[in-house]
Amino acid sequence: MSASSSSLPPVTPQADGAPPPISPTKEIPVFEFTKRKRWADLLVTELNDNIILVLSEACQVWYCGSAVTELLGWRDDELVDGDFVDLMNADDRAHFRAAFAESVRARTEMLAYVRLQCKHEFYVASNYTSAPREVLFELRGRPHYLPDGGAFQCYFAMAQPHPSRNTAMLNTFLELKMENERLEQRVAQLRAQSQALDGQGDGFFTTSESFGAADPARAGFDLGPGSMGPDADDDGPRKKAKRLAAEQHVCVTCGRTDSPEWRKGPMGPKTLCNACGLRWAKKARRTGDAEGEGDSAAQAGGSNIIF
């Protein structure tokens, strides 16, 4: 027997007709989402916040997800077969190429931050030229090789805006919480200052009262109602205005509650608004004139009667 055959592990004899032993395999968990038809395509399509990329060894775009239209304005067919580096800021290209080459060579995961250009959005640069607006992206990728350690196949990458929407919402929440804490501290400080000022004012008035009571020269000084002058008891213009504002009138003819002047009506004073009061006074005047003319005519007719 040769040496190669002697190095093989011994074979356990099996019973007649018995199948060979099956090595245990790890069961893959099954989720409800994976039970759908074309669940992989649905997963790739529904990723709106991440751009899925398949790159070649020379950074040529072989596949681009549809999320690039929403995030950058480009169509996926406009980027396919083009150089992915051309979409970046000029200052980020050299660093990305070095990190990409190292990831392909060492077969490790790559993490890079690059600025990608938008298609339809521009801004005025420092040299007064129009330049496309750029968005900072976090790009993660890993090269794909054949399982047996063969040649390079492709490079899978995924780019998402940095910070992401969830991170931006969390940062906004933390900033608002910090601002709320600062405002609460400021309110507490102002409340303490207000209480201190109120305490000082109370002490001042107490001292003034005790000073006036202890002075014998002021013991007989009477601050009666008439001591402040003849107009002290009269209401000021502000009180009169408030009193007039408190009085509510309703026109019995049209129902108005606001009028520059309230006039006398058949039901008494201030029962008609300005317009209705003028009309009623004019009508009453005409009625009075007609009655006066009738009386004078009767008197004239009576004077002509000869007894």
mmCIF file of C-alpha atoms in Angstrom:
data_model
loop_
_atom_site.group_PDB
_atom_site.id
_atom_site.type_symbol
_atom_site.label_atom_id
_atom_site.label_comp_id
_atom_site.label_asym_id
_atom_site.label_seq_id
_atom_site.Cartn_x
_atom_site.Cartn_y
_atom_site.Cartn_z
ATOM 1 C CA MET A 1 0.000 0.000 0.000
ATOM 2 C CA SER A 2 1.322 3.393 -0.927
ATOM 3 C CA ALA A 3 2.023 6.184 1.554
ATOM 4 C CA SER A 4 -0.801 8.319 0.155
ATOM 5 C CA SER A 5 -3.333 5.599 0.857
ATOM 6 C CA SER A 6 -2.003 5.065 4.379
ATOM 7 C CA SER A 7 -2.554 8.764 5.219
ATOM 8 C CA LEU A 8 -6.299 8.572 4.560
ATOM 9 C CA PRO A 9 -8.568 8.368 7.633
ATOM 10 C CA PRO A 10 -9.991 4.973 8.405
ATOM 11 C CA VAL A 11 -13.444 4.299 6.998
ATOM 12 C CA THR A 12 -16.010 3.124 9.471
ATOM 13 C CA PRO A 13 -17.710 0.004 8.225
ATOM 14 C CA GLN A 14 -21.442 0.438 7.589
ATOM 15 C CA ALA A 15 -24.160 -2.078 7.770
ATOM 16 C CA ASP A 16 -25.467 -3.548 4.603
ATOM 17 C CA GLY A 17 -27.789 -1.090 2.886
ATOM 18 C CA ALA A 18 -27.243 1.678 5.466
ATOM 19 C CA PRO A 19 -26.725 5.218 3.981
ATOM 20 C CA PRO A 20 -23.515 7.071 4.769
ATOM 21 C CA PRO A 21 -23.683 9.534 7.689
ATOM 22 C CA ILE A 22 -24.797 13.080 6.830
ATOM 23 C CA SER A 23 -22.870 15.937 8.395
ATOM 24 C CA PRO A 24 -25.109 18.394 10.310
ATOM 25 C CA THR A 25 -25.827 21.640 8.454
ATOM 26 C CA LYS A 26 -26.708 24.981 9.968
ATOM 27 C CA GLU A 27 -30.313 25.968 9.359
ATOM 28 C CA ILE A 28 -30.868 29.369 7.766
ATOM 29 C CA PRO A 29 -33.575 31.364 9.588
ATOM 30 C CA VAL A 30 -36.624 32.149 7.517
ATOM 31 C CA PHE A 31 -38.387 35.505 7.936
ATOM 32 C CA GLU A 32 -41.782 36.632 6.715
ATOM 33 C CA PHE A 33 -40.167 39.112 4.330
ATOM 34 C CA THR A 34 -38.031 36.443 2.679
ATOM 35 C CA LYS A 35 -41.149 34.381 1.935
ATOM 36 C CA ARG A 36 -42.304 36.950 -0.600
ATOM 37 C CA LYS A 37 -41.635 36.565 -4.266
ATOM 38 C CA ARG A 38 -38.646 38.543 -5.539
ATOM 39 C CA TRP A 39 -37.928 39.724 -2.003
ATOM 40 C CA ALA A 40 -34.349 40.611 -2.937
ATOM 41 C CA ASP A 41 -35.537 42.982 -5.675
ATOM 42 C CA LEU A 42 -38.027 44.552 -3.271
ATOM 43 C CA LEU A 43 -35.308 45.070 -0.702
ATOM 44 C CA VAL A 44 -33.050 46.810 -3.197
ATOM 45 C CA THR A 45 -35.883 48.939 -4.604
ATOM 46 C CA GLU A 46 -37.221 50.114 -1.227
ATOM 47 C CA LEU A 47 -33.844 51.426 -0.051
ATOM 48 C CA ASN A 48 -34.484 55.115 -0.643
ATOM 49 C CA ASP A 49 -31.820 56.450 1.726
ATOM 50 C CA ASN A 50 -28.925 54.370 0.402
ATOM 51 C CA ILE A 51 -27.324 54.149 -3.028
ATOM 52 C CA ILE A 52 -26.343 50.578 -3.871
ATOM 53 C CA LEU A 53 -23.362 50.343 -6.183
ATOM 54 C CA VAL A 54 -21.590 47.518 -7.995
ATOM 55 C CA LEU A 55 -18.151 48.637 -9.153
ATOM 56 C CA SER A 56 -15.426 47.115 -11.218
ATOM 57 C CA GLU A 57 -11.785 46.884 -10.189
ATOM 58 C CA ALA A 58 -11.208 50.232 -11.951
ATOM 59 C CA CYS A 59 -14.139 51.988 -10.145
ATOM 60 C CA GLN A 60 -16.375 51.700 -13.189
ATOM 61 C CA VAL A 61 -20.086 51.661 -12.314
ATOM 62 C CA TRP A 62 -21.723 48.384 -13.285
ATOM 63 C CA TYR A 63 -24.923 48.898 -11.314
ATOM 64 C CA CYS A 64 -26.454 51.874 -9.511
ATOM 65 C CA GLY A 65 -29.556 51.920 -7.317
ATOM 66 C CA SER A 66 -32.569 54.070 -8.103
ATOM 67 C CA ALA A 67 -32.117 56.067 -4.876
ATOM 68 C CA VAL A 68 -29.479 58.155 -6.638
ATOM 69 C CA THR A 69 -32.288 60.049 -8.395
ATOM 70 C CA GLU A 70 -33.869 61.181 -5.122
ATOM 71 C CA LEU A 71 -30.600 61.960 -3.356
ATOM 72 C CA LEU A 72 -28.518 63.492 -6.158
ATOM 73 C CA GLY A 73 -30.840 63.991 -9.123
ATOM 74 C CA TRP A 74 -28.992 61.613 -11.468
ATOM 75 C CA ARG A 75 -30.658 58.740 -13.285
ATOM 76 C CA ASP A 76 -29.111 55.334 -12.796
ATOM 77 C CA ASP A 77 -28.567 54.855 -16.540
ATOM 78 C CA GLU A 78 -26.567 58.112 -16.632
ATOM 79 C CA LEU A 79 -23.965 56.700 -14.228
ATOM 80 C CA VAL A 80 -23.723 53.110 -15.474
ATOM 81 C CA ASP A 81 -20.502 52.394 -17.428
ATOM 82 C CA GLY A 82 -18.996 55.647 -16.168
ATOM 83 C CA ASP A 83 -16.196 56.279 -13.712
ATOM 84 C CA PHE A 84 -17.595 56.626 -10.199
ATOM 85 C CA VAL A 85 -14.680 58.852 -9.194
ATOM 86 C CA ASP A 86 -15.780 61.526 -11.690
ATOM 87 C CA LEU A 87 -18.856 62.108 -9.520
ATOM 88 C CA MET A 88 -16.720 63.105 -6.516
ATOM 89 C CA ASN A 89 -15.139 66.321 -5.426
ATOM 90 C CA ALA A 90 -11.676 66.817 -6.910
ATOM 91 C CA ASP A 91 -10.064 66.863 -3.468
ATOM 92 C CA ASP A 92 -11.603 63.506 -2.478
ATOM 93 C CA ARG A 93 -10.639 61.484 -5.554
ATOM 94 C CA ALA A 94 -7.055 60.608 -4.670
ATOM 95 C CA HIS A 95 -7.933 59.544 -1.132
ATOM 96 C CA PHE A 96 -10.819 57.386 -2.369
ATOM 97 C CA ARG A 97 -8.728 55.664 -5.046
ATOM 98 C CA ALA A 98 -6.063 54.804 -2.488
ATOM 99 C CA ALA A 99 -8.611 53.406 -0.037
ATOM 100 C CA PHE A 100 -10.382 51.485 -2.812
ATOM 101 C CA ALA A 101 -7.155 49.914 -4.088
ATOM 102 C CA GLU A 102 -6.115 48.916 -0.568
ATOM 103 C CA SER A 103 -9.496 47.309 0.057
ATOM 104 C CA VAL A 104 -9.286 45.303 -3.182
ATOM 105 C CA ARG A 105 -5.704 44.240 -2.475
ATOM 106 C CA ALA A 106 -6.240 43.246 1.165
ATOM 107 C CA ARG A 107 -9.806 41.972 0.612
ATOM 108 C CA THR A 108 -11.078 44.036 3.523
ATOM 109 C CA GLU A 109 -13.998 46.370 4.068
ATOM 110 C CA MET A 110 -13.598 50.021 3.130
ATOM 111 C CA LEU A 111 -15.064 53.060 4.901
ATOM 112 C CA ALA A 112 -14.697 56.431 3.201
ATOM 113 C CA TYR A 113 -16.349 59.835 3.274
ATOM 114 C CA VAL A 114 -16.669 61.556 -0.093
ATOM 115 C CA ARG A 115 -18.567 64.533 -1.501
ATOM 116 C CA LEU A 116 -20.772 63.637 -4.457
ATOM 117 C CA GLN A 117 -22.083 66.184 -6.940
ATOM 118 C CA CYS A 118 -25.768 66.929 -7.507
ATOM 119 C CA LYS A 119 -27.096 67.248 -11.034
ATOM 120 C CA HIS A 120 -29.622 70.093 -10.906
ATOM 121 C CA GLU A 121 -28.444 72.138 -7.899
ATOM 122 C CA PHE A 122 -25.669 74.725 -8.171
ATOM 123 C CA TYR A 123 -24.080 77.442 -6.075
ATOM 124 C CA VAL A 124 -21.769 80.386 -6.714
ATOM 125 C CA ALA A 125 -18.177 79.517 -5.843
ATOM 126 C CA SER A 126 -15.572 81.878 -4.405
ATOM 127 C CA ASN A 127 -14.305 82.691 -7.898
ATOM 128 C CA TYR A 128 -17.845 83.754 -8.956
ATOM 129 C CA THR A 129 -18.383 80.653 -11.085
ATOM 130 C CA SER A 130 -21.295 78.257 -10.940
ATOM 131 C CA ALA A 131 -20.448 74.927 -9.332
ATOM 132 C CA PRO A 132 -22.676 71.908 -8.604
ATOM 133 C CA ARG A 133 -23.814 71.490 -5.027
ATOM 134 C CA GLU A 134 -22.144 68.594 -3.212
ATOM 135 C CA VAL A 135 -23.484 66.266 -0.529
ATOM 136 C CA LEU A 136 -21.282 64.422 1.951
ATOM 137 C CA PHE A 137 -21.763 60.634 1.770
ATOM 138 C CA GLU A 138 -20.571 57.775 3.915
ATOM 139 C CA LEU A 139 -19.437 54.975 1.600
ATOM 140 C CA ARG A 140 -18.910 51.397 2.752
ATOM 141 C CA GLY A 141 -17.780 48.622 0.432
ATOM 142 C CA ARG A 142 -16.194 45.185 0.204
ATOM 143 C CA PRO A 143 -14.641 43.288 -2.754
ATOM 144 C CA HIS A 144 -16.209 40.037 -3.885
ATOM 145 C CA TYR A 145 -14.078 37.046 -4.866
ATOM 146 C CA LEU A 146 -14.942 33.500 -5.815
ATOM 147 C CA PRO A 147 -15.359 31.181 -2.814
ATOM 148 C CA ASP A 148 -12.291 29.136 -3.676
ATOM 149 C CA GLY A 149 -10.061 32.214 -3.569
ATOM 150 C CA GLY A 150 -10.212 32.961 -7.252
ATOM 151 C CA ALA A 151 -9.979 36.221 -9.108
ATOM 152 C CA PHE A 152 -11.752 39.447 -8.388
ATOM 153 C CA GLN A 153 -15.410 39.495 -9.442
ATOM 154 C CA CYS A 154 -16.891 42.852 -8.421
ATOM 155 C CA TYR A 155 -17.013 45.397 -5.642
ATOM 156 C CA PHE A 156 -20.216 45.933 -3.634
ATOM 157 C CA ALA A 157 -20.646 49.360 -2.074
ATOM 158 C CA MET A 158 -23.389 51.317 -0.353
ATOM 159 C CA ALA A 159 -23.461 55.117 0.040
ATOM 160 C CA GLN A 160 -25.748 57.071 2.354
ATOM 161 C CA PRO A 161 -25.847 60.774 3.264
ATOM 162 C CA HIS A 162 -23.816 61.703 6.313
ATOM 163 C CA PRO A 163 -25.260 62.244 8.765
ATOM 164 C CA SER A 164 -28.228 60.043 8.000
ATOM 165 C CA ARG A 165 -31.799 61.175 8.544
ATOM 166 C CA ASN A 166 -32.094 59.292 11.811
ATOM 167 C CA THR A 167 -28.832 60.751 13.055
ATOM 168 C CA ALA A 168 -29.880 64.252 11.984
ATOM 169 C CA MET A 169 -33.216 63.867 13.799
ATOM 170 C CA LEU A 170 -31.413 62.645 16.898
ATOM 171 C CA ASN A 171 -28.987 65.569 16.775
ATOM 172 C CA THR A 172 -31.894 67.999 16.379
ATOM 173 C CA PHE A 173 -33.678 66.421 19.347
ATOM 174 C CA LEU A 174 -30.565 66.688 21.519
ATOM 175 C CA GLU A 175 -30.025 70.310 20.497
ATOM 176 C CA LEU A 176 -33.627 71.184 21.351
ATOM 177 C CA LYS A 177 -33.351 69.386 24.677
ATOM 178 C CA MET A 178 -30.186 71.302 25.539
ATOM 179 C CA GLU A 179 -31.885 74.567 24.568
ATOM 180 C CA ASN A 180 -34.861 73.668 26.751
ATOM 181 C CA GLU A 181 -32.582 72.988 29.717
ATOM 182 C CA ARG A 182 -30.827 76.310 29.193
ATOM 183 C CA LEU A 183 -34.131 78.189 29.026
ATOM 184 C CA GLU A 184 -35.407 76.476 32.169
ATOM 185 C CA GLN A 185 -32.270 77.515 34.031
ATOM 186 C CA ARG A 186 -32.691 81.067 32.772
ATOM 187 C CA VAL A 187 -36.336 81.141 33.899
ATOM 188 C CA ALA A 188 -35.372 79.851 37.337
ATOM 189 C CA GLN A 189 -32.662 82.522 37.587
ATOM 190 C CA LEU A 190 -35.070 85.303 36.598
ATOM 191 C CA ARG A 191 -37.686 84.010 39.036
ATOM 192 C CA ALA A 192 -35.145 84.095 41.853
ATOM 193 C CA GLN A 193 -34.149 87.655 40.935
ATOM 194 C CA SER A 194 -37.820 88.705 40.853
ATOM 195 C CA GLN A 195 -38.443 87.237 44.294
ATOM 196 C CA ALA A 196 -35.376 89.007 45.668
ATOM 197 C CA LEU A 197 -36.562 92.339 44.247
ATOM 198 C CA ASP A 198 -40.061 91.786 45.686
ATOM 199 C CA GLY A 199 -38.556 91.151 49.126
ATOM 200 C CA GLN A 200 -36.548 94.372 48.949
ATOM 201 C CA GLY A 201 -39.666 96.337 47.911
ATOM 202 C CA ASP A 202 -41.686 94.974 50.838
ATOM 203 C CA GLY A 203 -38.949 96.024 53.273
ATOM 204 C CA PHE A 204 -38.859 99.492 51.730
ATOM 205 C CA PHE A 205 -42.589 100.050 52.126
ATOM 206 C CA THR A 206 -42.561 98.699 55.681
ATOM 207 C CA THR A 207 -39.771 101.113 56.618
ATOM 208 C CA SER A 208 -41.645 104.033 55.061
ATOM 209 C CA GLU A 209 -44.816 103.241 56.986
ATOM 210 C CA SER A 210 -42.981 102.949 60.277
ATOM 211 C CA PHE A 211 -41.122 106.172 59.564
ATOM 212 C CA GLY A 212 -44.394 108.096 58.973
ATOM 213 C CA ALA A 213 -46.063 106.668 62.089
ATOM 214 C CA ALA A 214 -43.108 107.477 64.336
ATOM 215 C CA ASP A 215 -42.944 111.134 63.251
ATOM 216 C CA PRO A 216 -45.030 113.206 65.755
ATOM 217 C CA ALA A 217 -45.207 116.143 63.353
ATOM 218 C CA ARG A 218 -47.182 114.005 60.924
ATOM 219 C CA ALA A 219 -49.483 112.417 63.459
ATOM 220 C CA GLY A 220 -52.204 115.059 62.915
ATOM 221 C CA PHE A 221 -51.765 115.242 59.158
ATOM 222 C CA ASP A 222 -54.976 114.011 57.587
ATOM 223 C CA LEU A 223 -54.908 112.604 54.074
ATOM 224 C CA GLY A 224 -58.656 112.738 53.633
ATOM 225 C CA PRO A 225 -60.537 112.708 50.366
ATOM 226 C CA GLY A 226 -60.590 116.503 50.150
ATOM 227 C CA SER A 227 -56.900 116.931 50.855
ATOM 228 C CA MET A 228 -55.888 115.948 47.333
ATOM 229 C CA GLY A 229 -57.744 118.847 45.729
ATOM 230 C CA PRO A 230 -61.286 119.477 44.564
ATOM 231 C CA ASP A 231 -61.044 117.094 41.638
ATOM 232 C CA ALA A 232 -59.757 114.158 43.646
ATOM 233 C CA ASP A 233 -63.203 112.580 43.990
ATOM 234 C CA ASP A 234 -64.047 113.034 40.346
ATOM 235 C CA ASP A 235 -63.435 110.192 37.999
ATOM 236 C CA GLY A 236 -60.574 110.700 35.591
ATOM 237 C CA PRO A 237 -60.915 110.360 31.834
ATOM 238 C CA ARG A 238 -59.627 106.789 31.944
ATOM 239 C CA LYS A 239 -62.297 105.729 34.420
ATOM 240 C CA LYS A 240 -64.956 107.447 32.330
ATOM 241 C CA ALA A 241 -63.730 105.675 29.214
ATOM 242 C CA LYS A 242 -63.779 102.345 31.026
ATOM 243 C CA ARG A 243 -67.280 103.041 32.291
ATOM 244 C CA LEU A 244 -68.482 103.907 28.787
ATOM 245 C CA ALA A 245 -66.823 100.781 27.409
ATOM 246 C CA ALA A 246 -68.562 98.717 30.078
ATOM 247 C CA GLU A 247 -72.004 100.050 29.071
ATOM 248 C CA GLN A 248 -73.597 97.919 26.369
ATOM 249 C CA HIS A 249 -76.392 99.261 24.165
ATOM 250 C CA VAL A 250 -78.453 97.482 21.552
ATOM 251 C CA CYS A 251 -80.410 99.253 18.865
ATOM 252 C CA VAL A 252 -84.065 98.202 19.093
ATOM 253 C CA THR A 253 -84.511 98.728 15.348
ATOM 254 C CA CYS A 254 -81.491 97.098 13.663
ATOM 255 C CA GLY A 255 -79.891 95.254 16.573
ATOM 256 C CA ARG A 256 -76.454 96.872 16.308
ATOM 257 C CA THR A 257 -74.245 96.951 19.370
ATOM 258 C CA ASP A 258 -71.587 99.353 18.076
ATOM 259 C CA SER A 259 -72.372 102.963 17.205
ATOM 260 C CA PRO A 260 -70.429 106.220 17.517
ATOM 261 C CA GLU A 261 -73.443 107.735 19.292
ATOM 262 C CA TRP A 262 -76.615 106.367 20.830
ATOM 263 C CA ARG A 263 -79.773 108.444 20.279
ATOM 264 C CA LYS A 264 -83.213 108.759 21.748
ATOM 265 C CA GLY A 265 -86.014 106.606 20.387
ATOM 266 C CA PRO A 266 -89.646 105.792 21.035
ATOM 267 C CA MET A 267 -88.589 103.562 23.960
ATOM 268 C CA GLY A 268 -86.428 106.119 25.666
ATOM 269 C CA PRO A 269 -82.910 107.552 25.505
ATOM 270 C CA LYS A 270 -79.998 105.545 24.052
ATOM 271 C CA THR A 271 -82.269 102.942 22.511
ATOM 272 C CA LEU A 272 -81.392 103.669 18.872
ATOM 273 C CA CYS A 273 -78.079 103.728 17.046
ATOM 274 C CA ASN A 274 -76.889 106.861 15.325
ATOM 275 C CA ALA A 275 -78.427 106.078 11.902
ATOM 276 C CA CYS A 276 -81.753 104.746 13.250
ATOM 277 C CA GLY A 277 -81.979 107.623 15.707
ATOM 278 C CA LEU A 278 -81.511 110.206 12.963
ATOM 279 C CA ARG A 279 -84.171 108.547 10.813
ATOM 280 C CA TRP A 280 -86.601 108.327 13.709
ATOM 281 C CA ALA A 281 -86.001 111.992 14.685
ATOM 282 C CA LYS A 282 -86.558 113.083 11.062
ATOM 283 C CA LYS A 283 -89.747 111.050 10.843
ATOM 284 C CA ALA A 284 -90.960 112.414 14.164
ATOM 285 C CA ARG A 285 -90.161 115.939 12.991
ATOM 286 C CA ARG A 286 -92.177 115.463 9.800
ATOM 287 C CA THR A 287 -95.098 114.069 11.770
ATOM 288 C CA GLY A 288 -94.960 117.030 14.146
ATOM 289 C CA ASP A 289 -94.836 119.492 11.241
ATOM 290 C CA ALA A 290 -97.859 117.862 9.592
ATOM 291 C CA GLU A 291 -99.826 117.963 12.814
ATOM 292 C CA GLY A 292 -98.854 121.631 13.309
ATOM 293 C CA GLU A 293 -99.996 122.526 9.781
ATOM 294 C CA GLY A 294 -103.316 120.745 10.372
ATOM 295 C CA ASP A 295 -103.928 122.592 13.612
ATOM 296 C CA SER A 296 -103.127 125.960 12.039
ATOM 297 C CA ALA A 297 -105.467 125.216 9.122
ATOM 298 C CA ALA A 298 -108.250 124.281 11.526
ATOM 299 C CA GLN A 299 -107.687 127.450 13.468
ATOM 300 C CA ALA A 300 -107.784 129.543 10.300
ATOM 301 C CA GLY A 301 -110.963 127.873 9.148
ATOM 302 C CA GLY A 302 -112.598 128.416 12.521
ATOM 303 C CA SER A 303 -111.755 132.102 12.462
ATOM 304 C CA ASN A 304 -113.717 132.565 9.212
ATOM 305 C CA ILE A 305 -116.949 131.273 10.678
ATOM 306 C CA ILE A 306 -119.455 134.135 11.175
ATOM 307 C CA PHE A 307 -121.938 133.774 14.014
#
